[in-house]
CSV table of C-alpha atoms in Angstrom, one decimal:
chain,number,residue,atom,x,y,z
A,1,UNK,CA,1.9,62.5,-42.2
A,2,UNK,CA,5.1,61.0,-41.2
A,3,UNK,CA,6.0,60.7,-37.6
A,4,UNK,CA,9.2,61.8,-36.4
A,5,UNK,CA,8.9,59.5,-33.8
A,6,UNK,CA,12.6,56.6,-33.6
A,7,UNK,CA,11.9,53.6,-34.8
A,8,UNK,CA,10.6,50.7,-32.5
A,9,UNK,CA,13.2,48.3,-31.3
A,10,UNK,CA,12.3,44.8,-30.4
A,11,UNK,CA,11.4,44.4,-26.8
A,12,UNK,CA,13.9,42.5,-25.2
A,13,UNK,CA,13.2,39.0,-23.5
A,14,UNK,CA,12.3,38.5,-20.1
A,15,UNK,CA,15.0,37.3,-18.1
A,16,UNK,CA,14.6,33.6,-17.0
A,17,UNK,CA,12.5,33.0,-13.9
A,18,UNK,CA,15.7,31.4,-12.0
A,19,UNK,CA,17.8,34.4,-12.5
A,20,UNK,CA,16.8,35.7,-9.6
A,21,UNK,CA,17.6,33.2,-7.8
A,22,UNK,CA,20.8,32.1,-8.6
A,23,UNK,CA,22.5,35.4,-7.2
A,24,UNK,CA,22.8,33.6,-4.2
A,25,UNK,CA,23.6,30.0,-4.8
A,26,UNK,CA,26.3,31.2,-7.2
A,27,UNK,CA,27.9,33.6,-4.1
A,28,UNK,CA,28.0,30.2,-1.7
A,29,UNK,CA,29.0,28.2,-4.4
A,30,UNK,CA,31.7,31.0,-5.0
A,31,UNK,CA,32.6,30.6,-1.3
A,32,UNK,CA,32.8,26.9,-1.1
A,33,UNK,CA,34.6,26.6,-4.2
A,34,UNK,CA,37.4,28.7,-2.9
A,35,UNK,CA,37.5,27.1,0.8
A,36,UNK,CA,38.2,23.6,-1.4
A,37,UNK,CA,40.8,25.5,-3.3
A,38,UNK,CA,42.4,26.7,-0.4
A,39,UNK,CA,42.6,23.4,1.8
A,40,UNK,CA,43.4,20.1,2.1
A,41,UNK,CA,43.2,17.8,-1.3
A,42,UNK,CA,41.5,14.8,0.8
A,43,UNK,CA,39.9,13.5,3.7
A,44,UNK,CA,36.6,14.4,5.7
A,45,UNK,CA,37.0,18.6,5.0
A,46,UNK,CA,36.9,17.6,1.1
A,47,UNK,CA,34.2,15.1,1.0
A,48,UNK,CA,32.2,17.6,3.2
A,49,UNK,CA,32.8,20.7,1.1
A,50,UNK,CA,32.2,18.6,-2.1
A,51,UNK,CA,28.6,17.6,-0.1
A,52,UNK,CA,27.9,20.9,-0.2
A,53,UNK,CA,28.7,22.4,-3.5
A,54,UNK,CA,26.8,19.4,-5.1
A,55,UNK,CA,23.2,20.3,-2.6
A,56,UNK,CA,24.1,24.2,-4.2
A,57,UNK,CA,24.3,22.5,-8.0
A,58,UNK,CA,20.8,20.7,-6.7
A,59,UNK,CA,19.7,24.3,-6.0
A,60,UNK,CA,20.3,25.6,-9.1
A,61,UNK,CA,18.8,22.6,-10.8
A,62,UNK,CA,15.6,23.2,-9.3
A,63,UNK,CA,15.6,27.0,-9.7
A,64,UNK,CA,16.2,26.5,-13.2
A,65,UNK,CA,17.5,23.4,-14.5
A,66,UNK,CA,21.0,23.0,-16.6
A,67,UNK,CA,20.7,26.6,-18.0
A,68,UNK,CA,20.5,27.6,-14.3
A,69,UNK,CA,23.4,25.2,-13.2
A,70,UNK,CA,25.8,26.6,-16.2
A,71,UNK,CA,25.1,30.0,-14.9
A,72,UNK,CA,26.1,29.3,-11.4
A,73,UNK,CA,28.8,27.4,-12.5
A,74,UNK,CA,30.0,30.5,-15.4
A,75,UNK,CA,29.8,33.2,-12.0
A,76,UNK,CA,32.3,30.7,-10.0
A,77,UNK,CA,34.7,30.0,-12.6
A,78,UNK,CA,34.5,34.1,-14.2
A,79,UNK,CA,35.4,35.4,-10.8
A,80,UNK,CA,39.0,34.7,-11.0
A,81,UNK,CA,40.1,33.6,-14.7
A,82,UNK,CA,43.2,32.5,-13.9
A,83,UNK,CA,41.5,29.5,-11.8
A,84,UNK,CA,38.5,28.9,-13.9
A,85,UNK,CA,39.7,25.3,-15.1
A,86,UNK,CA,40.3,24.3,-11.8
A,87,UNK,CA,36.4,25.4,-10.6
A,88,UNK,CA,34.3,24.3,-13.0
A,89,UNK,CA,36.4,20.4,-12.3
A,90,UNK,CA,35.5,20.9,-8.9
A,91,UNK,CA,32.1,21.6,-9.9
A,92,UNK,CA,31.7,19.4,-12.2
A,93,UNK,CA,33.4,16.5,-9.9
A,94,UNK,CA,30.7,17.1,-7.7
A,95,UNK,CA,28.0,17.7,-9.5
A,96,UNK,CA,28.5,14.8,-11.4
A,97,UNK,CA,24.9,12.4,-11.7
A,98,UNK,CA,23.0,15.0,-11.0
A,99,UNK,CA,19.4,15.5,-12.9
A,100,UNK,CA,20.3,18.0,-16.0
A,101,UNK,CA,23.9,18.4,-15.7
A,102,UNK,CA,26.7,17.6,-18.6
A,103,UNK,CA,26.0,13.9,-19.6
A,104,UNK,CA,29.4,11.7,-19.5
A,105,UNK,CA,31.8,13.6,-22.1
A,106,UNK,CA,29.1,16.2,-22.8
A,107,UNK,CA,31.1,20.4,-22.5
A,108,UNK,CA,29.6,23.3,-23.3
């Protein structure tokens, strides 16, 4: 007897454990990439904003490692296209020697 039940379809994967997580850290990176977009190109403010956005990149390495930290970083530079570029080198200016993230020359 033939069952006129559809057809199975593949369960899909579990989302990554860091996922969750990295909601957040993506919406304050989001926020401190734009106040450094916004303001002064040097002194104190910068070094202080770049200070921060790296301890949010440390975050999402220890959430989830690089996949984690490319996420966050995708969510920042997706939110306004027309700056992407311009995030993901502040991003990746401070986030650069961190544990996980794009070895020297090394783009997605």
């Amino acid at each position: 007897m033939l069952s006129a039940a559809a057809p199975h379809s593949p369960a899909r994967p579990p989302a990554p454990p860091w996922q969750e997580d990295i909601g957040p850290i993506a919406e304050a990176l989001l926020s401190l990439v734009a106040a450094v977009e916004s303001g002064p190109t040097a002194g104190p403010a910068v070094k202080a904003f770049q200070a921060a956005i790296r301890r949010k990149g440390e975050e999402a390495a220890a959430a989830g490692g690089p996949e984690a930290m490319e996420a966050a970083l995708r969510i920042v530079a997706d939110a306004a296209q027309d700056r992407a570029e311009r995030r993901t080198r502040i991003i990746d200016k401070a986030w650069a020697g961190l544990n996980g993230w794009r070895p020297e020359g090394r783009q997605p």
